[in-house]
Short mmCIF file of C-alpha atoms in Angstrom, two decimals:
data_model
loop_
_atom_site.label_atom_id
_atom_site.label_comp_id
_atom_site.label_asym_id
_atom_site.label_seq_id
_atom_site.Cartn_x
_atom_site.Cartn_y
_atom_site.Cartn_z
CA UNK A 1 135.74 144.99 200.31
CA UNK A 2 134.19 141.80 202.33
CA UNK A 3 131.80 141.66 199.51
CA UNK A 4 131.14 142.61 196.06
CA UNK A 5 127.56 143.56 194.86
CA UNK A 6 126.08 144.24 191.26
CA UNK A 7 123.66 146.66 190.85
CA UNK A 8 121.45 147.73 187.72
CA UNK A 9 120.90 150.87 188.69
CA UNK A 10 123.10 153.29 187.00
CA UNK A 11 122.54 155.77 189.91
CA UNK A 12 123.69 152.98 192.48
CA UNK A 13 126.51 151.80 189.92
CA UNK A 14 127.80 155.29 190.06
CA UNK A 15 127.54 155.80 193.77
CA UNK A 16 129.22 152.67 194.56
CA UNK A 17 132.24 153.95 192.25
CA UNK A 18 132.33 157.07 193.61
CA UNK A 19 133.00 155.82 196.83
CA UNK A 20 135.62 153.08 195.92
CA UNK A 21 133.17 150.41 196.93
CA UNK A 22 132.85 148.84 193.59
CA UNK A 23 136.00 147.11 194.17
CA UNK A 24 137.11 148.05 191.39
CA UNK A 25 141.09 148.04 190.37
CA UNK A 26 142.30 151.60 189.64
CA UNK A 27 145.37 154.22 189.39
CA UNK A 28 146.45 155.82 191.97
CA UNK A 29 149.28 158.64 193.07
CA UNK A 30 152.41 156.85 194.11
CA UNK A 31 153.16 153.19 194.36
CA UNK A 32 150.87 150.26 194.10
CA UNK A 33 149.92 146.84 195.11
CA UNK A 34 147.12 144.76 194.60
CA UNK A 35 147.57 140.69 194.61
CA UNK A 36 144.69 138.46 193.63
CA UNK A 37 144.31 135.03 194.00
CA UNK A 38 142.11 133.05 191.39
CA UNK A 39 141.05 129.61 192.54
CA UNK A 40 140.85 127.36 189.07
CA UNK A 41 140.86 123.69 190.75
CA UNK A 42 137.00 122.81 190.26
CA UNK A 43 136.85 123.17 193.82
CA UNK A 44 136.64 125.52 196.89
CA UNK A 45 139.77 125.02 198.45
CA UNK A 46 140.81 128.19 199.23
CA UNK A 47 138.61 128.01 202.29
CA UNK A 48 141.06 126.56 204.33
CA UNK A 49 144.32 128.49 202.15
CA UNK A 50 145.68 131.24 203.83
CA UNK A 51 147.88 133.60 202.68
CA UNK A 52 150.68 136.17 203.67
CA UNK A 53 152.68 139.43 201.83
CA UNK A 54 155.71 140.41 201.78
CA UNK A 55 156.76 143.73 200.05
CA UNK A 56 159.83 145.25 200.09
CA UNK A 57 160.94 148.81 198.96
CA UNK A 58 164.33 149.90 197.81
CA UNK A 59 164.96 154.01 198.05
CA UNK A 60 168.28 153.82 198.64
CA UNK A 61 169.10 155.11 194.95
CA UNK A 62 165.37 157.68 194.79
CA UNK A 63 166.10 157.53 190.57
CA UNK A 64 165.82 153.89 190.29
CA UNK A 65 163.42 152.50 193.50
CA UNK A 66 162.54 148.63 193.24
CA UNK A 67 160.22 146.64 194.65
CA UNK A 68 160.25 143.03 195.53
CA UNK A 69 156.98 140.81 196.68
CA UNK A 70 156.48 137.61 198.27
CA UNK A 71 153.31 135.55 198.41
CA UNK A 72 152.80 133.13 200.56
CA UNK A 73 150.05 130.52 200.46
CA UNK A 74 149.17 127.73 202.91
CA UNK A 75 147.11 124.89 202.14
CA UNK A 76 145.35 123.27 205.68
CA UNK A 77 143.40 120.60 203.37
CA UNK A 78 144.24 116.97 204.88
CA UNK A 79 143.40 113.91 203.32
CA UNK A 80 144.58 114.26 199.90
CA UNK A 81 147.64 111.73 198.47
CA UNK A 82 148.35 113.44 195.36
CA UNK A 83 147.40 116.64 192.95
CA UNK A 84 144.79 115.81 190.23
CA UNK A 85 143.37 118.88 188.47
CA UNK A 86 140.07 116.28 186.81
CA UNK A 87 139.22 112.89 187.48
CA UNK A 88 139.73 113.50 191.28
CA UNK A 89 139.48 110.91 194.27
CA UNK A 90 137.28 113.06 196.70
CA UNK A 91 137.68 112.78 200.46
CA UNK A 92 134.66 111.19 201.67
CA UNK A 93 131.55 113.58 202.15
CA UNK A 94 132.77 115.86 199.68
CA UNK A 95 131.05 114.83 196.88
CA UNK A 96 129.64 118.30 195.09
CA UNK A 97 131.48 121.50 197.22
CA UNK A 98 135.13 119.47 197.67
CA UNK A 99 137.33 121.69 199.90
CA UNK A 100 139.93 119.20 201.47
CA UNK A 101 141.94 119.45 197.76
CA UNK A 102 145.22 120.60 196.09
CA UNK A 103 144.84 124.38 195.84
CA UNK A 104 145.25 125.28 192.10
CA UNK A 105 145.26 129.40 192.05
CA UNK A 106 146.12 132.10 188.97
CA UNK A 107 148.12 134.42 190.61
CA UNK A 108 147.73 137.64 189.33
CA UNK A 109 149.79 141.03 190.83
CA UNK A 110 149.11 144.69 189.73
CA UNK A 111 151.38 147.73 190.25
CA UNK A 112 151.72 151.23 188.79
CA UNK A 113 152.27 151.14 184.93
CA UNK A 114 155.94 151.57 184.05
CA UNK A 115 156.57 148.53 186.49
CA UNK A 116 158.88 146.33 184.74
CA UNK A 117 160.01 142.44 185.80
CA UNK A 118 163.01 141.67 186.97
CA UNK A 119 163.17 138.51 187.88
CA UNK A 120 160.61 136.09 189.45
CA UNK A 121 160.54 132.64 190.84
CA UNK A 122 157.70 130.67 189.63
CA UNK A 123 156.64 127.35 190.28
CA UNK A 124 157.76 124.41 187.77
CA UNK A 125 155.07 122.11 187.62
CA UNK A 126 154.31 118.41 186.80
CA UNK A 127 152.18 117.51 183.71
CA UNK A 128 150.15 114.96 185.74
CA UNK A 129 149.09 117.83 187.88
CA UNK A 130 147.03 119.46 185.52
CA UNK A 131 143.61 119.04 183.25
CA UNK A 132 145.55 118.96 179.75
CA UNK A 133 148.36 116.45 181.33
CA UNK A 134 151.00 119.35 180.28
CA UNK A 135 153.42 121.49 182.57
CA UNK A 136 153.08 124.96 181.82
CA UNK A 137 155.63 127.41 181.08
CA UNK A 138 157.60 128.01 184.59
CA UNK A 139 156.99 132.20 183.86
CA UNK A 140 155.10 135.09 184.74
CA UNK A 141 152.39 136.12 182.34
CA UNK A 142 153.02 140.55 181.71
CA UNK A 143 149.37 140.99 181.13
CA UNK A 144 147.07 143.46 179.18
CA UNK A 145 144.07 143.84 181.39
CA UNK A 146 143.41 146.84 179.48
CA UNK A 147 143.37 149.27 182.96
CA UNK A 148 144.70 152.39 182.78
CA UNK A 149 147.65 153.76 184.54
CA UNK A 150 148.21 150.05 185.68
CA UNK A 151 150.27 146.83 184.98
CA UNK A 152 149.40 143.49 185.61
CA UNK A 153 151.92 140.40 186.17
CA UNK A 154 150.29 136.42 186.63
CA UNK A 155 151.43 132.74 187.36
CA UNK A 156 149.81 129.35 187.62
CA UNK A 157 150.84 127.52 190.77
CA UNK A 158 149.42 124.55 192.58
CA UNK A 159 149.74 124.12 196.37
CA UNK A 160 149.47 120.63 197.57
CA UNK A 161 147.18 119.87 201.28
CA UNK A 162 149.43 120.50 203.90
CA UNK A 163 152.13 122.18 202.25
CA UNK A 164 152.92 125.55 201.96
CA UNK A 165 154.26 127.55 198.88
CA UNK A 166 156.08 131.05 198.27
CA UNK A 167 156.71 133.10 194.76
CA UNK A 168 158.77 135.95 194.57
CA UNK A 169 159.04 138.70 192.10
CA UNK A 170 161.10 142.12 191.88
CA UNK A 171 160.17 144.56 190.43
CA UNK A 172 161.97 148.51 188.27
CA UNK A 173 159.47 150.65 189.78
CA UNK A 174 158.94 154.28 187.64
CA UNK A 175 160.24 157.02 188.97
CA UNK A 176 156.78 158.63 189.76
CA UNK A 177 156.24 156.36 193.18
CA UNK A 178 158.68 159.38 194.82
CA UNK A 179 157.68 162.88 194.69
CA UNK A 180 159.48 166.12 195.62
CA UNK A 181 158.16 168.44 197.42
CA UNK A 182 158.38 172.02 195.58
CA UNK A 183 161.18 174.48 196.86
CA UNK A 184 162.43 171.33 199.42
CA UNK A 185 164.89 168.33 199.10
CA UNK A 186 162.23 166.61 201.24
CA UNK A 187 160.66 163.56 199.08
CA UNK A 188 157.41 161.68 199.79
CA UNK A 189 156.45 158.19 199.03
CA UNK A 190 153.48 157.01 198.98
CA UNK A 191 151.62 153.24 198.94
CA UNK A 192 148.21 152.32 198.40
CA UNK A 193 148.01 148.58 199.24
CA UNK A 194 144.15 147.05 197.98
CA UNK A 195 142.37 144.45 199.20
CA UNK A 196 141.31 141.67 197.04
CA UNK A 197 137.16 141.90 197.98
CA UNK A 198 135.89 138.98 199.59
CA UNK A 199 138.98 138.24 201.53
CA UNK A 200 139.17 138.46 205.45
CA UNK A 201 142.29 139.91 206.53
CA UNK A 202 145.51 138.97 204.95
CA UNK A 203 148.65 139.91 206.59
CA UNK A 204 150.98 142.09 204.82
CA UNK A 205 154.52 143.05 206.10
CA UNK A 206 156.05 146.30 204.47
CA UNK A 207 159.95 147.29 204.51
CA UNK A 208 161.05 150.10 203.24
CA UNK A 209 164.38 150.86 202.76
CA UNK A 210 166.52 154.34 202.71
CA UNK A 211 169.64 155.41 201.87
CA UNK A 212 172.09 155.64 205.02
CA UNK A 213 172.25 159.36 205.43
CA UNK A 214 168.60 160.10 204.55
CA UNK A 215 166.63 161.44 207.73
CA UNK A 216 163.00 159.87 207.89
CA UNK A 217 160.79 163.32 208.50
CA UNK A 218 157.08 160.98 209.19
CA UNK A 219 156.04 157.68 208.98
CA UNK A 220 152.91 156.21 209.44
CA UNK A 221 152.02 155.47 213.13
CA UNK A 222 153.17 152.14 214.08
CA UNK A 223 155.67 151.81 211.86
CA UNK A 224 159.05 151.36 213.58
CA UNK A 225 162.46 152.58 212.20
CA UNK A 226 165.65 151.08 212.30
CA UNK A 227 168.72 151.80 210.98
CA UNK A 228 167.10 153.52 208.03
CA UNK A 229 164.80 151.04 206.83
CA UNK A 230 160.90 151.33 208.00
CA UNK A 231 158.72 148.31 209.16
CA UNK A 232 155.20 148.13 208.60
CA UNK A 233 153.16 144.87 209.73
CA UNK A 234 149.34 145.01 209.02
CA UNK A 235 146.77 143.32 207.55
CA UNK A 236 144.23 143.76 204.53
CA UNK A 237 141.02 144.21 206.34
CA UNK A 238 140.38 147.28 204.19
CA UNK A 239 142.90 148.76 202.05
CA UNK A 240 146.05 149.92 203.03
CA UNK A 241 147.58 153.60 202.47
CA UNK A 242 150.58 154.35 203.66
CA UNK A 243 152.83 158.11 203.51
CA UNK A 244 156.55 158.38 203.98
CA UNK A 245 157.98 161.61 204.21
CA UNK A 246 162.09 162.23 203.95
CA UNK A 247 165.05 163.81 202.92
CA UNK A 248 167.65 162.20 200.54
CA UNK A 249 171.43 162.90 200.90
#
């Protein structure tokens, strides 16, 4: 997913799908993450924005799991006073293709449908800030994107140069991210973490948590376990699929 390409070829179209190369958002078996960053400032700030998640997994009670997500964005733009979504001052030399800029992004998160919002911190923000000299509602948008087995969540937020900003959500996950294995008390859950195309490799950090008596059966490799809760730190240079395998007291 470094790029995206459009083809008119049906043939190609199909081929590209086929092959999950489309980059596409889709269902799949299990839990689900995909965060994407929408850049709305009239500029191309997030060139120097970098970003980190954090995801979090609650088994501890396998019929009600949760989720919780943090996004972290850094803005290395220098040179800018204050946040002005029109009528910007521009940093000298960046007349047409302005980078050094407050970072204005839509932030958009997608998990499994049945996902439901627990709580969230979004960002307040000040009127002057933005094009229609409003603040917007301080809320996450639960949006229709009209994809199947999937939900979508999304926020404005505005990170000033320099500065750095986090947003946290938690999530009711359904019940279907944890499968049982037939004729077994062994359960299995399983993550598919996808890249947003274009990006380079975003770090992700991955907890998952387990009741005290449960007995962790496999884990991916790498992933380290301690005291019944599983750590997982990689990055989104492709997509990320991850397989737990354990029993439940």
């Amino acid at each position: 997913h470094h790029l995206m390409i459009q083809l008119d070829s049906p043939r190609m179209t199909t081929f590209l799908a086929d092959h999950h190369w489309d980059g596409a958002v889709r269902s799949v078996d299990g839990d689900y993450l995909m965060v994407v960053d929408t850049n709305v400032g009239f500029n191309k700030t997030n060139a120097v924005v970098e970003s980190e998640l954090f995801y979090d997994v609650d088994l501890t009670n396998t019929s009600s799991p949760t989720g919780s997500l943090t996004v972290i964005h850094k803005n290395n733009a220098v040179g800018i006073t204050s946040c002005r979504h029109w009528n910007k001052v521009r940093v000298a030399g960046e007349k047409d293709y302005p980078i050094e800029d407050c970072y204005w992004n839509y932030l958009r998160v997608y998990k499994p449908e049945g996902t439901a919002l627990l709580g969230a911190i979004p960002q307040i923000l000040p009127a002057n800030w933005m094009i229609l000299n409003q603040s917007p509602p301080a809320e996450v948008d639960i949006l229709d994107e009209e994809i199947d087995g999937v939900q979508a969540f999304g926020t404005i937020q505005v990170v000033p140069g320099g500065q750095s900003l986090s947003v946290s959500f938690q999530f009711a996950l359904p019940i279907n991210v944890l499968t049982k294995q037939l004729d077994s008390d062994q359960m299995i859950y399983r993550l598919t973490v996808q890249k947003q195309p274009g990006t380079l490799a975003v770090p992700i950090t991955i907890r998952i948590h387990l009741a005290n008596n449960a007995s962790v059966q496999s884990m991916p490799d790498g992933a380290v376990l301690e005291d019944n809760n599983i750590l997982i730190q990689t990055n989104l240079r492709e997509d990320v699929e991850i397989e737990v395998l354990f029993r439940a007291p």
